[in-house]
Coordinates of C-alpha atoms in Angstrom, one line a residue:
X1 CA -58.9 30.7 18.1
X2 CA -55.5 31.9 16.9
X3 CA -53.3 34.1 19.2
X4 CA -50.2 36.1 18.7
X5 CA -46.9 34.9 20.1
X6 CA -44.7 36.7 22.5
X7 CA -41.4 36.0 24.4
X8 CA -42.0 37.1 28.0
X9 CA -44.7 39.4 29.3
X10 CA -43.6 38.5 32.9
X11 CA -40.3 40.4 32.6
X12 CA -40.6 43.4 30.3
X13 CA -36.9 44.2 30.5
X14 CA -34.9 41.2 29.3
X15 CA -31.8 42.1 31.3
X16 CA -33.8 41.6 34.5
X17 CA -33.8 37.9 33.7
X18 CA -30.1 37.7 34.8
X19 CA -31.1 38.7 38.4
X20 CA -34.0 36.2 38.4
X21 CA -31.5 33.6 37.2
X22 CA -29.0 34.6 39.9
X23 CA -31.7 33.9 42.6
X24 CA -32.7 30.6 41.0
X25 CA -29.1 29.5 41.1
X26 CA -29.2 29.5 44.9
X27 CA -31.9 26.7 44.6
X28 CA -30.0 24.6 42.0
X29 CA -30.1 20.9 42.8
X30 CA -33.4 21.1 44.7
X31 CA -36.7 19.8 43.5
X32 CA -39.0 22.6 42.1
X33 CA -41.9 21.5 44.2
X34 CA -44.6 23.8 45.6
X35 CA -42.5 24.7 48.6
X36 CA -39.6 25.8 46.5
X37 CA -41.8 27.6 44.0
X38 CA -43.0 29.7 46.9
X39 CA -39.4 30.1 48.2
X40 CA -38.3 31.3 44.8
X41 CA -40.9 34.1 44.8
X42 CA -40.1 34.9 48.4
X43 CA -36.4 35.2 47.5
X44 CA -37.3 37.6 44.6
X45 CA -39.1 39.8 47.2
X46 CA -36.1 39.6 49.5
X47 CA -33.7 40.7 46.7
X48 CA -36.1 43.5 45.6
X49 CA -36.6 41.9 42.2
X50 CA -40.4 41.7 42.7
X51 CA -42.6 44.1 44.7
X52 CA -46.1 42.9 45.6
X53 CA -49.0 45.4 45.4
X54 CA -49.9 45.2 49.1
X55 CA -47.1 45.9 51.6
X56 CA -48.0 45.7 55.3
X57 CA -47.6 49.0 57.0
X58 CA -45.0 47.7 59.4
X59 CA -42.8 46.7 56.5
X60 CA -43.1 50.0 54.5
X61 CA -39.7 51.0 56.0
X62 CA -37.9 48.4 53.9
X63 CA -39.2 50.1 50.7
X64 CA -38.5 53.6 51.9
X65 CA -34.9 52.8 52.6
X66 CA -33.6 50.7 49.7
X67 CA -30.3 50.1 51.5
X68 CA -32.1 48.3 54.3
X69 CA -31.9 44.5 53.6
X70 CA -35.2 42.6 53.7
X71 CA -34.8 39.5 55.9
X72 CA -36.1 36.3 54.5
X73 CA -38.6 36.0 57.3
X74 CA -40.0 39.5 56.4
X75 CA -40.1 38.6 52.7
X76 CA -42.1 35.5 53.5
X77 CA -44.6 37.5 55.6
X78 CA -44.9 40.1 52.8
X79 CA -45.6 37.2 50.3
X80 CA -48.2 35.6 52.6
X81 CA -49.9 38.9 53.2
X82 CA -50.9 38.9 49.5
X83 CA -53.3 35.9 50.2
X84 CA -52.8 34.5 46.7
X85 CA -55.4 31.8 45.7
X86 CA -52.5 29.7 44.3
X87 CA -49.3 30.8 46.0
X88 CA -46.9 28.4 44.2
X89 CA -48.2 29.6 40.9
X90 CA -46.4 32.9 41.4
X91 CA -43.0 31.1 41.5
X92 CA -43.9 29.1 38.4
X93 CA -44.8 32.3 36.5
X94 CA -41.5 34.0 37.5
X95 CA -39.4 31.0 36.5
X96 CA -41.3 30.5 33.2
X97 CA -39.1 32.9 31.0
X98 CA -35.9 31.3 32.3
X99 CA -37.3 27.9 31.2
X100 CA -38.6 29.3 27.9
X101 CA -35.3 30.9 26.9
X102 CA -33.2 27.9 27.9
X103 CA -31.4 29.5 30.8
X104 CA -32.7 27.0 33.3
X105 CA -34.7 23.8 33.7
X106 CA -37.1 24.1 36.6
X107 CA -40.4 22.3 36.6
X108 CA -42.5 20.5 39.2
X109 CA -42.2 16.7 38.8
X110 CA -39.2 16.9 36.5
X111 CA -35.8 16.2 38.1
X112 CA -34.1 19.0 40.1
X113 CA -33.5 22.6 39.3
X114 CA -30.7 23.0 36.8
X115 CA -29.0 26.1 35.3
X116 CA -28.0 25.3 31.7
X117 CA -24.5 26.1 30.2
X118 CA -26.0 29.1 28.5
X119 CA -27.6 30.2 31.8
X120 CA -24.2 29.9 33.6
X121 CA -22.6 31.9 30.8
X122 CA -25.2 34.6 31.4
X123 CA -24.2 34.8 35.0
X124 CA -20.6 35.4 34.3
X125 CA -19.4 39.0 35.0
X126 CA -18.0 39.5 31.5
X127 CA -21.0 38.0 29.6
X128 CA -21.7 39.1 26.1
X129 CA -25.4 40.0 26.0
X130 CA -25.6 39.8 22.2
X131 CA -24.2 36.3 22.2
X132 CA -26.4 35.2 25.1
X133 CA -29.7 36.3 23.6
X134 CA -28.7 35.2 20.0
X135 CA -28.0 31.7 21.2
X136 CA -31.1 31.7 23.4
X137 CA -33.6 33.0 20.8
X138 CA -32.1 30.8 18.1
X139 CA -33.5 27.8 20.1
X140 CA -36.9 29.3 20.8
X141 CA -39.6 27.5 18.9
X142 CA -43.4 27.2 19.0
X143 CA -44.7 24.6 19.7
X144 CA -42.2 22.7 21.8
X145 CA -42.5 19.7 24.2
X146 CA -41.8 21.8 27.2
X147 CA -44.7 24.3 26.9
X148 CA -48.4 24.3 26.0
X149 CA -48.5 28.0 25.4
X150 CA -48.4 27.9 21.6
X151 CA -49.7 24.6 20.2
X152 CA -49.7 22.9 16.8
X153 CA -53.6 22.7 16.8
X154 CA -53.6 26.6 16.9
X155 CA -51.4 26.7 13.8
X156 CA -48.0 27.2 15.3
X157 CA -44.9 26.0 13.6
X158 CA -42.2 28.7 13.8
X159 CA -38.7 29.4 15.1
X160 CA -39.5 33.1 15.8
X161 CA -36.0 34.6 15.4
X162 CA -35.3 32.8 12.1
X163 CA -38.8 33.5 10.9
X164 CA -38.3 37.3 11.5
X165 CA -35.0 37.2 9.7
X166 CA -36.6 35.5 6.7
X167 CA -39.5 38.0 6.7
X168 CA -37.4 41.1 6.7
X169 CA -34.9 39.7 4.3
X170 CA -37.6 38.8 1.7
X171 CA -39.4 42.1 2.2
X172 CA -36.1 44.0 1.6
X173 CA -35.6 42.1 -1.6
X174 CA -38.8 43.4 -3.1
X175 CA -39.3 46.8 -1.4
X176 CA -37.5 50.1 -1.8
X177 CA -38.4 51.0 1.7
X178 CA -36.2 48.7 3.8
X179 CA -37.1 47.2 7.1
X180 CA -40.3 47.6 9.1
X181 CA -41.9 50.6 11.0
X182 CA -42.9 49.9 14.6
X183 CA -46.6 49.6 13.6
X184 CA -45.7 47.1 10.8
X185 CA -43.5 45.1 13.1
X186 CA -46.3 44.9 15.8
X187 CA -48.9 43.9 13.3
X188 CA -47.1 41.4 11.2
X189 CA -44.4 39.8 13.5
X190 CA -46.5 38.6 16.5
X191 CA -49.0 37.2 14.0
X192 CA -46.3 35.3 12.0
X193 CA -47.0 31.9 13.7
X194 CA -46.1 29.5 10.9
X195 CA -43.0 29.4 8.7
X196 CA -45.2 28.7 5.7
X197 CA -46.8 32.1 6.1
X198 CA -43.7 34.1 5.4
X199 CA -44.2 34.7 1.7
X200 CA -47.9 35.6 2.3
X201 CA -47.0 37.9 5.2
X202 CA -44.6 39.8 3.0
X203 CA -47.5 40.4 0.5
X204 CA -49.7 41.7 3.3
X205 CA -47.1 44.2 4.5
X206 CA -46.8 45.5 0.9
X207 CA -50.6 45.7 0.7
X208 CA -50.7 47.6 3.9
X209 CA -48.1 50.1 2.6
X210 CA -50.2 50.6 -0.5
X211 CA -53.2 51.9 1.5
X212 CA -53.5 55.7 1.0
X213 CA -53.7 57.8 4.1
X214 CA -53.8 57.2 7.9
X215 CA -57.5 56.3 7.9
X216 CA -57.2 53.6 5.2
X217 CA -54.2 52.1 7.0
X218 CA -56.0 52.0 10.3
X219 CA -59.0 50.3 8.6
X220 CA -56.7 47.7 6.9
X221 CA -54.9 47.0 10.2
X222 CA -58.1 46.5 12.2
X223 CA -59.5 44.1 9.5
X224 CA -56.2 42.2 9.4
X225 CA -56.3 41.7 13.2
X226 CA -59.9 40.5 13.0
X227 CA -59.1 38.0 10.3
X228 CA -56.1 36.8 12.3
X229 CA -58.3 36.1 15.4
X230 CA -61.1 34.7 13.2
X231 CA -63.6 37.4 14.4
X232 CA -66.4 38.4 12.1
X233 CA -68.0 41.0 14.4
X234 CA -66.6 43.8 16.5
X235 CA -63.1 43.3 18.1
X236 CA -62.2 44.5 21.6
X237 CA -59.6 47.1 22.2
X238 CA -57.8 44.6 24.5
X239 CA -57.2 42.2 21.6
X240 CA -55.9 45.0 19.4
X241 CA -53.7 46.3 22.2
X242 CA -52.3 42.8 22.9
X243 CA -50.9 42.7 19.4
X244 CA -48.9 45.9 20.0
X245 CA -47.9 45.0 23.5
X246 CA -46.5 41.7 22.3
X247 CA -44.8 43.4 19.4
X248 CA -43.0 45.9 21.8
X249 CA -42.0 42.9 24.0
X250 CA -40.6 41.0 21.0
X251 CA -38.6 44.0 19.8
X252 CA -36.9 44.4 23.2
X253 CA -35.7 40.8 23.1
X254 CA -34.8 40.5 19.4
X255 CA -32.7 43.7 19.5
X256 CA -30.4 42.1 22.1
X257 CA -29.2 39.5 19.5
X258 CA -27.6 42.4 17.6
X259 CA -28.8 40.8 14.3
X260 CA -31.5 43.4 14.0
X261 CA -30.8 47.2 13.8
X262 CA -33.2 49.9 14.9
X263 CA -32.8 53.3 13.3
X264 CA -34.6 56.4 14.7
X265 CA -34.1 60.0 15.7
X266 CA -33.5 61.2 19.3
X267 CA -37.2 60.9 20.1
X268 CA -37.7 57.5 18.7
X269 CA -39.6 58.8 15.7
X270 CA -39.0 57.7 12.1
X271 CA -38.4 54.4 13.7
X272 CA -37.4 51.4 11.5
X273 CA -36.1 47.9 12.3
X274 CA -34.0 46.2 9.7
X275 CA -31.3 43.5 9.4
X276 CA -27.9 44.5 10.8
X277 CA -25.8 45.2 7.7
X278 CA -22.5 44.1 9.3
X279 CA -24.1 40.7 10.0
X280 CA -25.9 40.3 6.7
X281 CA -23.6 37.4 5.5
X282 CA -24.3 35.5 8.7
X283 CA -28.0 36.2 8.3
X284 CA -28.0 34.9 4.7
X285 CA -26.2 31.7 5.9
X286 CA -28.7 31.1 8.7
X287 CA -31.8 31.6 6.5
X288 CA -30.3 29.4 3.8
X289 CA -29.7 26.6 6.3
X290 CA -33.0 27.0 8.3
X291 CA -36.4 27.9 6.9
X292 CA -38.0 28.7 10.3
X293 CA -39.7 25.4 10.7
X294 CA -39.6 24.0 14.3
X295 CA -37.4 21.1 15.2
X296 CA -39.1 17.9 16.1
X297 CA -38.2 15.9 19.3
X298 CA -39.1 12.4 20.4
X299 CA -39.4 13.3 24.0
X300 CA -39.1 16.2 26.6
X301 CA -35.7 14.8 27.5
X302 CA -34.5 15.1 23.9
X303 CA -35.7 18.7 23.8
X304 CA -34.1 19.6 27.2
X305 CA -30.8 18.0 26.2
X306 CA -31.0 20.2 23.0
X307 CA -31.8 23.3 25.1
X308 CA -28.9 22.6 27.5
X309 CA -26.4 22.2 24.7
X310 CA -24.9 25.6 24.0
X311 CA -23.5 24.5 20.6
X312 CA -26.9 23.6 19.2
X313 CA -28.4 24.3 16.7
X314 CA -25.4 24.1 14.5
X315 CA -24.4 27.5 12.9
X316 CA -23.3 27.6 9.3
X317 CA -20.1 29.3 10.2
X318 CA -19.0 26.3 12.3
X319 CA -17.5 25.4 9.0
X320 CA -14.3 27.2 8.4
X321 CA -15.1 28.2 4.8
X322 CA -18.3 30.0 5.9
X323 CA -16.5 31.7 8.7
X324 CA -13.9 33.1 6.3
X325 CA -16.7 34.4 4.0
X326 CA -18.2 36.3 7.0
X327 CA -14.8 37.8 7.8
X328 CA -14.1 38.9 4.2
X329 CA -17.5 40.6 3.9
X330 CA -17.1 42.4 7.3
X331 CA -13.6 43.6 6.2
X332 CA -15.1 44.9 3.0
X333 CA -17.8 46.7 5.0
X334 CA -15.2 48.3 7.3
X335 CA -13.0 49.3 4.4
X336 CA -15.9 50.8 2.4
X337 CA -17.0 52.8 5.4
X338 CA -13.5 54.1 6.2
X339 CA -13.0 55.1 2.6
X340 CA -16.4 56.9 2.5
X341 CA -15.5 58.8 5.6
X342 CA -11.8 59.4 4.7
X343 CA -10.5 57.4 7.7
X344 CA -7.1 55.7 8.0
X345 CA -7.4 52.2 9.3
X346 CA -3.7 51.9 9.8
X347 CA -3.9 54.4 12.6
X348 CA -6.1 52.1 14.6
X349 CA -3.8 50.0 16.9
X350 CA -5.1 46.5 17.2
X351 CA -3.8 43.0 17.8
X352 CA -4.9 42.2 14.2
X353 CA -4.8 44.4 11.1
X354 CA -7.6 44.9 8.7
X355 CA -5.6 43.1 6.0
X356 CA -4.6 40.1 8.1
X357 CA -4.0 36.9 6.2
X358 CA -6.7 34.4 7.2
X359 CA -6.1 31.5 4.8
X360 CA -4.0 29.5 7.3
X361 CA -5.7 30.7 10.5
X362 CA -7.2 28.0 12.6
X363 CA -10.9 28.3 13.5
X364 CA -10.3 29.5 17.1
X365 CA -8.1 32.3 15.9
X366 CA -10.6 33.2 13.1
X367 CA -13.3 33.6 15.7
X368 CA -11.1 35.9 17.7
X369 CA -10.2 37.9 14.6
X370 CA -13.9 38.3 13.8
X371 CA -14.5 39.7 17.2
X372 CA -11.7 42.1 16.8
X373 CA -13.1 43.3 13.5
X374 CA -16.5 43.9 15.2
X375 CA -14.7 46.0 17.8
X376 CA -12.9 47.9 15.1
X377 CA -16.1 48.5 13.3
X378 CA -17.8 49.8 16.5
X379 CA -14.9 52.1 17.4
X380 CA -14.9 53.6 13.9
X381 CA -18.7 54.2 14.1
X382 CA -18.5 55.7 17.6
X383 CA -15.5 57.8 16.8
X384 CA -17.1 59.2 13.6
X385 CA -20.3 59.9 15.5
X386 CA -18.3 61.9 18.1
X387 CA -16.8 64.0 15.2
X388 CA -20.3 64.7 13.9
X389 CA -21.5 65.8 17.4
X390 CA -18.4 67.9 18.2
X391 CA -19.3 71.7 18.1
X392 CA -22.5 70.7 16.2
X393 CA -24.6 73.8 16.9
X394 CA -27.6 72.5 15.1
X395 CA -27.6 69.2 17.1
X396 CA -27.1 71.1 20.4
X397 CA -30.1 73.3 19.6
X398 CA -32.2 70.2 18.9
X399 CA -31.1 68.6 22.1
X400 CA -31.9 71.8 24.1
X401 CA -35.4 71.8 22.6
X402 CA -36.1 68.2 23.6
X403 CA -34.7 68.8 27.2
X404 CA -36.9 71.8 27.6
X405 CA -40.2 70.2 26.4
X406 CA -41.8 67.9 29.0
X407 CA -44.0 66.4 26.3
X408 CA -41.0 65.4 24.2
X409 CA -39.2 64.0 27.3
X410 CA -42.3 61.8 28.1
X411 CA -41.9 60.1 24.7
X412 CA -38.4 58.8 25.5
X413 CA -37.5 55.3 26.5
X414 CA -34.9 55.1 29.3
X415 CA -32.1 54.1 26.9
X416 CA -33.0 56.9 24.5
X417 CA -32.8 59.4 27.4
X418 CA -29.4 58.0 28.4
X419 CA -28.2 58.3 24.8
X420 CA -29.5 61.9 24.6
X421 CA -27.5 62.9 27.6
X422 CA -24.4 60.9 26.5
X423 CA -24.4 62.7 23.2
X424 CA -24.9 66.1 24.8
X425 CA -21.8 65.4 27.0
X426 CA -19.8 64.6 23.8
X427 CA -21.0 67.9 22.2
X428 CA -19.6 69.8 25.1
X429 CA -16.1 68.4 24.2
X430 CA -12.8 68.6 26.1
X431 CA -13.3 65.1 27.7
X432 CA -10.7 62.4 27.8
X433 CA -13.5 59.8 27.6
X434 CA -17.3 59.6 27.9
X435 CA -18.2 56.0 28.6
X436 CA -21.9 55.0 28.6
X437 CA -22.7 51.8 30.3
X438 CA -25.8 50.9 28.2
X439 CA -25.3 47.9 25.9
X440 CA -25.0 48.9 22.2
X441 CA -25.5 47.4 18.8
X442 CA -22.8 47.2 16.0
X443 CA -23.4 51.0 15.3
X444 CA -23.1 52.2 18.9
X445 CA -26.8 52.6 19.4
X446 CA -28.3 51.5 22.7
X447 CA -30.2 48.3 22.7
X448 CA -31.2 48.6 26.4
X449 CA -30.6 50.9 29.3
X450 CA -27.5 50.7 31.6
X451 CA -27.7 47.8 34.1
X452 CA -28.6 48.7 37.7
X453 CA -25.3 48.0 39.3
X454 CA -23.3 50.6 37.3
X455 CA -23.5 54.4 36.8
X456 CA -25.4 55.3 33.6
X457 CA -22.5 57.2 32.2
X458 CA -18.9 57.6 33.3
X459 CA -17.0 60.8 32.4
X460 CA -13.2 61.3 32.5
X461 CA -11.7 64.7 32.2
X462 CA -8.2 66.0 32.7
X463 CA -9.0 67.8 36.0
X464 CA -11.8 65.6 37.4
X465 CA -13.9 62.5 36.9
X466 CA -17.7 62.2 37.0
X467 CA -20.6 59.8 37.0
X468 CA -23.7 61.0 35.2
X469 CA -27.0 59.4 36.4
X470 CA -30.2 60.0 34.6
X471 CA -33.8 59.1 35.2
X472 CA -37.2 59.7 33.7
X473 CA -38.8 59.1 37.1
X474 CA -40.5 62.3 38.3
X475 CA -42.8 60.7 40.9
X476 CA -42.8 61.3 44.6
X477 CA -41.1 57.9 44.9
X478 CA -38.1 59.2 43.0
X479 CA -36.0 59.5 46.1
X480 CA -36.7 55.8 47.0
X481 CA -35.7 54.4 43.6
X482 CA -32.8 56.7 42.7
X483 CA -30.8 58.3 45.6
X484 CA -29.2 55.3 47.3
X485 CA -28.0 53.7 44.0
X486 CA -26.7 57.0 42.8
X487 CA -24.6 57.6 46.0
X488 CA -23.4 53.9 46.0
X489 CA -22.3 54.1 42.4
X490 CA -20.5 57.4 43.1
X491 CA -18.7 55.9 46.1
X492 CA -17.6 52.8 44.0
X493 CA -16.5 55.2 41.2
X494 CA -14.5 57.3 43.7
X495 CA -12.8 54.2 45.1
X496 CA -11.9 52.9 41.6
X497 CA -10.5 56.2 40.4
X498 CA -8.3 57.5 43.2
X499 CA -6.2 60.6 42.4
X500 CA -8.9 62.9 40.9
X501 CA -11.9 64.4 42.6
X502 CA -15.1 62.7 41.5
X503 CA -18.5 64.2 41.2
X504 CA -21.9 63.0 40.2
X505 CA -24.3 64.9 37.8
X506 CA -27.9 63.7 38.5
X507 CA -30.4 64.7 35.7
X508 CA -34.1 64.2 35.8
X509 CA -37.2 66.0 34.2
X510 CA -38.0 67.2 37.7
X511 CA -36.4 66.6 41.1
X512 CA -38.5 65.6 44.2
X513 CA -37.9 67.5 47.4
X514 CA -36.9 64.3 49.2
X515 CA -34.3 63.6 46.5
X516 CA -32.8 67.1 47.1
X517 CA -32.9 66.4 50.9
X518 CA -31.0 63.1 50.7
X519 CA -28.4 64.5 48.3
X520 CA -28.0 67.6 50.5
X521 CA -27.2 65.4 53.5
X522 CA -24.7 63.4 51.4
X523 CA -22.9 66.7 50.3
X524 CA -23.0 68.6 53.6
X525 CA -22.7 65.7 56.1
X526 CA -21.7 62.3 54.7
X527 CA -22.6 59.1 52.9
X528 CA -21.0 56.0 54.4
X529 CA -18.5 58.0 56.4
X530 CA -17.4 60.6 53.8
X531 CA -18.9 63.6 52.0
X532 CA -19.8 63.3 48.4
X533 CA -20.1 65.8 45.5
X534 CA -23.5 65.5 43.8
X535 CA -25.1 68.0 41.4
X536 CA -28.9 67.5 41.1
X537 CA -30.2 69.3 38.0
X538 CA -33.4 69.2 36.0
X539 CA -33.4 68.6 32.2
X540 CA -34.4 72.3 31.8
X541 CA -31.4 73.4 33.9
X542 CA -29.1 71.1 31.9
X543 CA -30.5 72.6 28.7
X544 CA -29.6 76.0 30.0
X545 CA -26.0 74.8 30.7
X546 CA -25.8 73.6 27.1
X547 CA -27.2 76.9 25.9
X548 CA -24.3 78.8 27.7
X549 CA -21.7 76.4 26.3
X550 CA -23.3 76.8 22.8
X551 CA -22.6 80.6 23.0
X552 CA -18.9 79.8 23.5
X553 CA -19.0 77.5 20.5
X554 CA -20.7 80.2 18.4
X555 CA -18.0 82.6 19.4
X556 CA -15.4 79.9 18.4
X557 CA -14.3 79.7 22.0
X558 CA -13.4 76.3 23.4
X559 CA -15.3 74.9 26.3
X560 CA -12.8 73.6 28.9
X561 CA -12.9 70.9 31.6
X562 CA -11.8 73.6 34.1
X563 CA -14.9 75.7 33.4
X564 CA -17.1 72.7 33.8
X565 CA -15.5 71.8 37.1
X566 CA -15.7 75.4 38.3
X567 CA -19.5 75.4 37.6
X568 CA -20.2 72.0 39.2
X569 CA -18.1 72.9 42.3
X570 CA -20.0 76.2 42.6
X571 CA -23.3 74.4 42.7
X572 CA -22.0 71.8 45.2
X573 CA -20.4 74.3 47.5
X574 CA -23.7 76.3 47.8
X575 CA -25.0 73.4 49.9
X576 CA -22.4 74.3 52.6
X577 CA -23.9 77.8 53.0
X578 CA -27.5 77.0 52.4
X579 CA -29.9 76.7 55.4
X580 CA -31.4 73.6 54.0
X581 CA -32.1 71.6 50.9
X582 CA -34.9 73.9 49.7
X583 CA -32.5 76.9 49.7
X584 CA -29.8 74.8 48.0
X585 CA -32.3 73.9 45.3
X586 CA -33.2 77.5 44.8
X587 CA -29.5 78.5 44.6
X588 CA -28.9 75.9 41.9
X589 CA -31.9 77.2 39.9
X590 CA -30.7 80.8 40.2
X591 CA -27.1 80.1 39.2
X592 CA -27.9 77.7 36.3
X593 CA -30.8 79.7 34.9
X594 CA -29.1 83.1 35.2

């Protein structure tokens, strides 16, 4: 029976793989035998990268205080408490995506654990997530000698990333409606298991679009899934849901390559995924060179050597003429955009100009110039987006409506929520710099949420600096997951930006009493030896702050950083006179909602 393909259901968020890889690095050079498979899983527990379902009562304290380090002995006892039927299998499952994506080589009975060149690059502090996942997913193929997951006898013969680029490129050539909706992607991408299907798959997408009405489309989709699985009778909901779960998983990974662009509104509606326009020349060169057919290898060793070589497969732009072609097309894209928006490129101070002579540039310098052009393109897009948001009453009202509606908030992905708050801060204006820490595509749109070791958003004003931390977590465990990282990020931010007072704005749909309690202690007493300035506010309260600032805009009065600082300090200082965190929370509510 056929089955859809996926990249990794073990780790839903691709960026978590870096922490898994960091832990595996500590075992490099050792045999990946059963003892070390168990040890790897134990170390993931120790580093809080994996939390088992059953935690012994005496060890609950390690999860209630996230700053408390879990000793290796305790982590092992927590692991053993699970009483797994096959304990080493847990470590094999956790290492599987690292093997699959070419970041590591770790398998029982095959040499010692090794982190590949690409894996080591991923572990660098200044890693480029787009480059890492493009190089990784470019190598991914089904089947391959290293895995039995997707076999030739089941019909697999595909390099997924290249296959998807072919599919969307061919679809865009014959359809007015460009790209794929999320439902179309989930239906027709995980089920693209052979490169020879691409043309037929395009026809099926067009046929699906020609179905009139929601009912007809649903009927077509269900029949398509049944035919894919080879089922003549009824199909279970689980099999249908698997297709969509795999599709969502694939989207998360492919977006990180930056070769695919997702367009949607603030709520993720009107969602479409398409080829990234600024990389279209590169895409055309790739699909001309590779048709999506898997590479063939004589042995596992040949395959692993290929996986470990960061320069394989060969990219068309390794040839200098193709590289110049990419640069020329990107320059044209930037110039066309700047002309359409009435922007002056000469005013952008860069190491290279837009009209740099490239005929005699060596390849190494051409690659640097291409990277500078991408930065220029991104800065132009971000700058223009800021202009569109500044004093935009209509957009502020839309944002307020979303923030005040719990049903709308529930629809958001973490990165969408971070983007919503980031844009709201830009609408307020009067900042020196609003710096989100979520990774972005070539248009400044988030492709994932901010990594766990940094504040979600950093804000720099003339009179103060701030971190802005946001979460969609509204559970009674909010205080466990959020408070310590927030306070730690603020302290690191304070230490890195001496000279101005630093505050933290913490925003959540609702705030747990224990969260208020911990922040209250940090404000009134101390965190790690010094008091902190933290403002915990709900999305509804933040919406009301925006509403007050909107009134100033409508009266053509400028919102100033001094007014913001005055408001935040008023909320923080109330903690000093409050008789406890409950009274402080009530004071915040009264002031903000007045």
